[in-house]
Coordinates of N, CA and C in Angstrom, one line a residue:
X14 N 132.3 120.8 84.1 CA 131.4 119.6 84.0 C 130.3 119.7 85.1
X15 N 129.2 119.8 84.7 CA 128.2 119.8 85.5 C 127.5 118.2 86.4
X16 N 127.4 118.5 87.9 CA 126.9 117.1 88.4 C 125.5 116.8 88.0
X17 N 125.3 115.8 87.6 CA 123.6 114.9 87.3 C 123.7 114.3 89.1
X18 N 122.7 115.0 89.6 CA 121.7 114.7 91.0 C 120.5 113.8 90.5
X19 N 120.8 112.6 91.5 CA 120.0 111.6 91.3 C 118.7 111.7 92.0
X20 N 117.4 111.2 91.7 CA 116.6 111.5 92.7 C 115.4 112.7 92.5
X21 N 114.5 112.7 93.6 CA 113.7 113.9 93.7 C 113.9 114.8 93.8
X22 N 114.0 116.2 94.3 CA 115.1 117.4 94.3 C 114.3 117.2 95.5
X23 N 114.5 118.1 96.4 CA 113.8 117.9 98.1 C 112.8 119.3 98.1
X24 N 111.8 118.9 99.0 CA 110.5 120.0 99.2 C 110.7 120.6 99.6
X25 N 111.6 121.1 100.2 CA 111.9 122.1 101.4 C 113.3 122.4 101.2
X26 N 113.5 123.9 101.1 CA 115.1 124.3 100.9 C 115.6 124.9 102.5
X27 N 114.5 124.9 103.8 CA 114.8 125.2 104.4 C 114.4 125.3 105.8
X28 N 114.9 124.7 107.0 CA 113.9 124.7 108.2 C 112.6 125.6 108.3
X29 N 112.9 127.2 108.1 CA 112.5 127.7 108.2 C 110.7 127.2 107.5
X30 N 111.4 127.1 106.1 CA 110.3 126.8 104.9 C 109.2 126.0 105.4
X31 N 109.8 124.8 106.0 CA 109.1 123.9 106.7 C 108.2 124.0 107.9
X32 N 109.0 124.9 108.6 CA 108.4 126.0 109.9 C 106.6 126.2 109.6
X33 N 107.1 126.8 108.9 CA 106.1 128.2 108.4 C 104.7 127.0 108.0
X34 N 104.9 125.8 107.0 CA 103.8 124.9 107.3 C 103.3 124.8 108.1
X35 N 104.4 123.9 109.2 CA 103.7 123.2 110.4 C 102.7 124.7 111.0
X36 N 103.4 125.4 111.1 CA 102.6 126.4 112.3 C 101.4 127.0 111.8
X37 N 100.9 126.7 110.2 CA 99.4 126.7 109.6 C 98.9 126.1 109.8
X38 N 99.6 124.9 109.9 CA 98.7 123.5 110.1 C 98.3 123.7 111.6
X39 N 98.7 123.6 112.3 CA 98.4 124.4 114.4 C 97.8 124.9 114.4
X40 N 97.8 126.7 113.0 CA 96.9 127.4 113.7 C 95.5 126.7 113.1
X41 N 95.5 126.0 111.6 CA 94.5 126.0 111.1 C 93.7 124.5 112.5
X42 N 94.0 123.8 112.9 CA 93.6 123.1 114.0 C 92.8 123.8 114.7
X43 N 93.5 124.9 115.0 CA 92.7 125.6 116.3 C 91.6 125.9 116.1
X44 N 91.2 126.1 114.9 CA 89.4 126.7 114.7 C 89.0 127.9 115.1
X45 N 87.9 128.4 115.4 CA 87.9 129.6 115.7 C 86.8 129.8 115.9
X46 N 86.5 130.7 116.9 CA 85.2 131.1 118.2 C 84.2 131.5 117.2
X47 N 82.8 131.1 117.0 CA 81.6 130.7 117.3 C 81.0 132.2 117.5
X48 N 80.8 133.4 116.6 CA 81.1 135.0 116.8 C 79.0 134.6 116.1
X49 N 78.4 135.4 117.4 CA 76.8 135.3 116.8 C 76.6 137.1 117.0
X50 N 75.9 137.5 116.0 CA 76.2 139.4 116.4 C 77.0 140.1 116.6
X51 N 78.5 139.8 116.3 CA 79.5 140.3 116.5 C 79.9 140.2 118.0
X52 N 79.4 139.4 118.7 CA 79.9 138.5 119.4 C 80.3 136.9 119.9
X53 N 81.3 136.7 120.8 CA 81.6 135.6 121.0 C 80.6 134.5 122.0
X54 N 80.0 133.3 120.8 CA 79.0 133.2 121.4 C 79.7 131.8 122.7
X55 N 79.0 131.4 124.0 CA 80.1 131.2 124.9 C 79.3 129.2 125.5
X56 N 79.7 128.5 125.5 CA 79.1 127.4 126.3 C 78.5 127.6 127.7
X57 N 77.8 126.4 128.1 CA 77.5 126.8 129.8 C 78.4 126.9 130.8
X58 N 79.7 126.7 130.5 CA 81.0 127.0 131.3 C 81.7 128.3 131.3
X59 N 81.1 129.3 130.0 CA 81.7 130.3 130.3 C 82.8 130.4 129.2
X60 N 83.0 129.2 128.4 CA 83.8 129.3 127.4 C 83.4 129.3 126.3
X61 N 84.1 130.2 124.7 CA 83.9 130.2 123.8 C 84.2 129.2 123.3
X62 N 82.6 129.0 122.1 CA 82.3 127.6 121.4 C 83.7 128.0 120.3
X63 N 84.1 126.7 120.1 CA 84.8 126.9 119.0 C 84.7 126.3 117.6
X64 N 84.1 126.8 116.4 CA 84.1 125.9 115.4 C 85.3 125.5 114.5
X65 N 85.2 124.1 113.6 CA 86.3 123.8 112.6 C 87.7 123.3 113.9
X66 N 87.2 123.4 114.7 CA 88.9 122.9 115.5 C 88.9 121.2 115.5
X67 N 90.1 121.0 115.0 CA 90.5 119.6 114.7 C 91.5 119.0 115.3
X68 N 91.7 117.9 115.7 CA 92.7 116.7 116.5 C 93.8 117.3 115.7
X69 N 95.2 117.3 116.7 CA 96.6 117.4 115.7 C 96.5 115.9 115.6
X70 N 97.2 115.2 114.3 CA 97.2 114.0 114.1 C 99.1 114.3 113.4
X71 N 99.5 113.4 113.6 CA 100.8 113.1 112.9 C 100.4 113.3 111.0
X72 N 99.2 112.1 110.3 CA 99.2 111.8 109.1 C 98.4 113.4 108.9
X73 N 97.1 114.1 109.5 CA 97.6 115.6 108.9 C 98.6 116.0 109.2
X74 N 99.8 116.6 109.9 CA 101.1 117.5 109.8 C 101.4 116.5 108.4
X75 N 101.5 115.3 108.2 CA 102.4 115.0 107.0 C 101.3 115.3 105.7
X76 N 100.2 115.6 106.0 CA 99.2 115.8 104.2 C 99.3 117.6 104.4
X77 N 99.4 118.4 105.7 CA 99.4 119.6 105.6 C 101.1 119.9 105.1
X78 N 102.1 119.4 105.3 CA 103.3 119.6 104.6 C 103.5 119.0 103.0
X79 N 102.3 118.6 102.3 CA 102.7 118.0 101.5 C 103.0 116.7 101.0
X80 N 102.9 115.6 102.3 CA 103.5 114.4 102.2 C 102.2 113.6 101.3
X81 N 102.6 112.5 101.2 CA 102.0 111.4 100.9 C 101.1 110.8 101.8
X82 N 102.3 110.5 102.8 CA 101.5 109.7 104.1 C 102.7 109.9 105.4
X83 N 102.3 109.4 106.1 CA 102.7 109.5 107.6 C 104.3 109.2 107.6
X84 N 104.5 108.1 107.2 CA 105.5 107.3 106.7 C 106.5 108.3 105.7
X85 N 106.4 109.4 104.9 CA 107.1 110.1 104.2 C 107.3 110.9 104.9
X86 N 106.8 111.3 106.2 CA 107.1 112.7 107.0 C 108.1 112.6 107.8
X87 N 107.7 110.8 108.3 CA 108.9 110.0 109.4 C 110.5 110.0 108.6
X88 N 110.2 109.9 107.1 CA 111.3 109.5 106.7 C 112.2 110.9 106.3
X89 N 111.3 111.6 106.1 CA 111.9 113.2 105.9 C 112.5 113.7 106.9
X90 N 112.0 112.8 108.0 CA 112.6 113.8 109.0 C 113.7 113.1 109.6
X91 N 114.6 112.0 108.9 CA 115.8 111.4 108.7 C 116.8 112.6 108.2
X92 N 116.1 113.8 107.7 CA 117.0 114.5 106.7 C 117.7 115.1 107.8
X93 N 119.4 115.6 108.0 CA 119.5 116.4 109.1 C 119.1 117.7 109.0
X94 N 119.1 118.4 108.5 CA 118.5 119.7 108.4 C 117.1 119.8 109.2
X95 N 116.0 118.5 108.7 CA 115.0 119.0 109.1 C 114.6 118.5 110.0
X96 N 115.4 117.2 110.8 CA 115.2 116.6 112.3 C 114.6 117.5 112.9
X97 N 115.0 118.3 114.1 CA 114.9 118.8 115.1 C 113.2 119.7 114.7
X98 N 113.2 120.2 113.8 CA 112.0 121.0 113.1 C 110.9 120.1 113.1
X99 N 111.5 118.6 112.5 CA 110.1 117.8 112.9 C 109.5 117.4 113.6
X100 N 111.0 116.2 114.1 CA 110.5 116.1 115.7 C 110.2 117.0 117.0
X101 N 110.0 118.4 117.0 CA 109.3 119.3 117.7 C 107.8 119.4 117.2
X102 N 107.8 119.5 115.9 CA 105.9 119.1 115.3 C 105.3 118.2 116.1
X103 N 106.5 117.1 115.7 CA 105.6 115.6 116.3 C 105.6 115.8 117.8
X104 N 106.4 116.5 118.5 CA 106.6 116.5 120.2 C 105.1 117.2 120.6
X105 N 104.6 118.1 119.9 CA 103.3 118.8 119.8 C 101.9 118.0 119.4
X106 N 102.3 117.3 118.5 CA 101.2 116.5 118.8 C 101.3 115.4 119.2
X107 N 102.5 115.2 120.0 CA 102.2 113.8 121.4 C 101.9 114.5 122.5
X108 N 102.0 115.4 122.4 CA 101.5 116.4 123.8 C 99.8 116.8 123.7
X109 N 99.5 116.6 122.5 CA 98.1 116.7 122.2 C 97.2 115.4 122.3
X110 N 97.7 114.7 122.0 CA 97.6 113.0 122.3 C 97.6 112.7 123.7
X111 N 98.4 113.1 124.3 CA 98.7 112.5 125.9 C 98.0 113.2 126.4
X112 N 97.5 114.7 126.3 CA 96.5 115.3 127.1 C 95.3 114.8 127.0
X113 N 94.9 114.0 125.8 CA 93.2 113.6 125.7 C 93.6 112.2 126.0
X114 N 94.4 111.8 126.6 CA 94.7 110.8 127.4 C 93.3 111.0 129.1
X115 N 93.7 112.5 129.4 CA 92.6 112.4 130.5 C 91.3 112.8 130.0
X116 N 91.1 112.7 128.7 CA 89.8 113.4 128.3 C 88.9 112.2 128.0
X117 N 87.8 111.5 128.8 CA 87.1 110.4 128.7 C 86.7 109.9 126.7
X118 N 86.1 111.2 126.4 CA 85.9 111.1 125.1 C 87.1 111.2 124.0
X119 N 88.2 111.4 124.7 CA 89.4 111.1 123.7 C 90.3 109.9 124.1
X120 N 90.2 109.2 125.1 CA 91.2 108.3 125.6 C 91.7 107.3 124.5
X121 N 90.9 106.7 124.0 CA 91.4 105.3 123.4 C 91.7 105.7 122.2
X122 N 91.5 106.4 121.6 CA 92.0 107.5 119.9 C 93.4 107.9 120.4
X123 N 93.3 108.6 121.8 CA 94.8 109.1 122.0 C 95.7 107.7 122.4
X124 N 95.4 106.7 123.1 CA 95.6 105.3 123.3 C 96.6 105.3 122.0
X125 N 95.9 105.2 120.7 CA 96.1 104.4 119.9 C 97.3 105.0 118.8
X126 N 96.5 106.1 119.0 CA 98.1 107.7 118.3 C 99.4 107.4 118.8
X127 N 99.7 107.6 120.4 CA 100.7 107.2 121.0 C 101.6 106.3 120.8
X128 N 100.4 104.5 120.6 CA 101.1 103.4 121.1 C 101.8 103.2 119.1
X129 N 101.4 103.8 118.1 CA 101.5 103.7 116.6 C 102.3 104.7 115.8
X130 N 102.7 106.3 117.0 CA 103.1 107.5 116.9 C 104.3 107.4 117.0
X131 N 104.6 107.3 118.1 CA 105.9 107.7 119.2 C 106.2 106.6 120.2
X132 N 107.8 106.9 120.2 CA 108.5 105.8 120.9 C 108.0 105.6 122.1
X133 N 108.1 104.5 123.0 CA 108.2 104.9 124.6 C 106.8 104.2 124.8
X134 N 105.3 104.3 124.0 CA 103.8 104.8 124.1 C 103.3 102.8 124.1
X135 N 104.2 101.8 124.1 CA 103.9 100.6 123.8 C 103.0 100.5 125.0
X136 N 102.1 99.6 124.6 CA 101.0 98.7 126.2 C 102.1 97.3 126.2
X137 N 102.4 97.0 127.4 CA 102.9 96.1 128.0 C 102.3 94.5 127.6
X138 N 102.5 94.1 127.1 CA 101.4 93.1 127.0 C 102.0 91.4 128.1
X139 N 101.8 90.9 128.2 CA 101.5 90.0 129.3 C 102.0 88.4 128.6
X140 N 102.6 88.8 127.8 CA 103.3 87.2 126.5 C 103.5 86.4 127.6
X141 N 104.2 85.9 128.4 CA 104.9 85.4 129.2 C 104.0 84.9 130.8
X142 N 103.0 85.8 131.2 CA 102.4 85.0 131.5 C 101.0 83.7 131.1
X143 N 101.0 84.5 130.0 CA 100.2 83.8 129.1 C 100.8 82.0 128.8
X144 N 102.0 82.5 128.2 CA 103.0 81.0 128.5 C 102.8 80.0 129.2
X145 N 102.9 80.9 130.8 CA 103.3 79.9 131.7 C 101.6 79.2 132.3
X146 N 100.3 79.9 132.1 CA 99.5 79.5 131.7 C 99.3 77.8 130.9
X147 N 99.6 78.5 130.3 CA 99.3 77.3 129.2 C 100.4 76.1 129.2
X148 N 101.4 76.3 130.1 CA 102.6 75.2 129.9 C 101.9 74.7 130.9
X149 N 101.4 75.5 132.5 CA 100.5 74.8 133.7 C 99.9 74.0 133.0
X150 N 98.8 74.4 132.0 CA 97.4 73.8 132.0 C 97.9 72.5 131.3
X151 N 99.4 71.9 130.5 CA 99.3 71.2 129.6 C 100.0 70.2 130.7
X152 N 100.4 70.7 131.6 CA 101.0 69.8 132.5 C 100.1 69.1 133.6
X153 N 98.9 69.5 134.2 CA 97.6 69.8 134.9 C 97.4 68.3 133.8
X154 N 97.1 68.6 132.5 CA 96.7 67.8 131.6 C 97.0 66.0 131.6
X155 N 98.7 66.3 131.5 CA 98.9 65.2 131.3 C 99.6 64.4 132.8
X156 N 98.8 64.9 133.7 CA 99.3 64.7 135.0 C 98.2 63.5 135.5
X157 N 96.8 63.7 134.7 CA 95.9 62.6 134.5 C 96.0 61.3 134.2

């Protein structure tokens, strides 16, 4: 007797399988040097220009593997098999995030990746003094 499997059949038969995406998706990020005459043409720093290089983002790794959305990639990576494989993707682009943390022109994008990404990345917010504020001011109030 044969079993009936409920469900989608799964995208990936194999870490490996899965591998081999992410690490297109990285390299295709990286872009690639700016070649004018069969040379590499260079900035005023000395460094090669680079074109087509793009932000790692979490929602590309999940549209470069196939997903739907961000949220399908998180939930995929509930699977045990493919844990550790993913969350190493995602460890790579919180490491990509946190560095343009010191980059003026990436702070508040990386800000926002972090605090909506990955655990830990919350802004503190100040609920509580806000409170006590406002319990002062109502007391200040009726002290009249």
């Amino acid at each position: 007797m044969s079993e009936n499997k409920v469900g989608r059949p799964p995208m990936y038969k194999s870490a490996e399988e899965i591998q081999e995406k992410i690490d297109a998706y990285f390299k295709k990020c990286e872009g690639e040097p700016l070649v004018i005459d069969g040379v590499p043409a260079m900035d005023k720093y000395g460094e090669p220009i680079i074109i087509g290089k793009k932000p790692l983002t979490v929602t590309g790794l999940a549209l470069a593997l196939g997903f739907n959305s961000r949220t399908s990639l998180l939930n995929y990576q509930g699977k045990e098999e493919f844990m550790n494989t993913i969350m190493r993707a995602k460890a790579v682009v919180e490491q990509y995030a946190e560095e343009r943390l010191f980059d003026k022109d990436g702070a508040n994008g990386a800000k926002f990746s972090l605090a909506n990404n990955f655990e830990g990345w919350k802004e503190k917010q100040q609920i509580e003094a806000d409170v006590n504020a406002a319990v002062n001011i109502n007391i200040e109030l009726s002290d009249d």
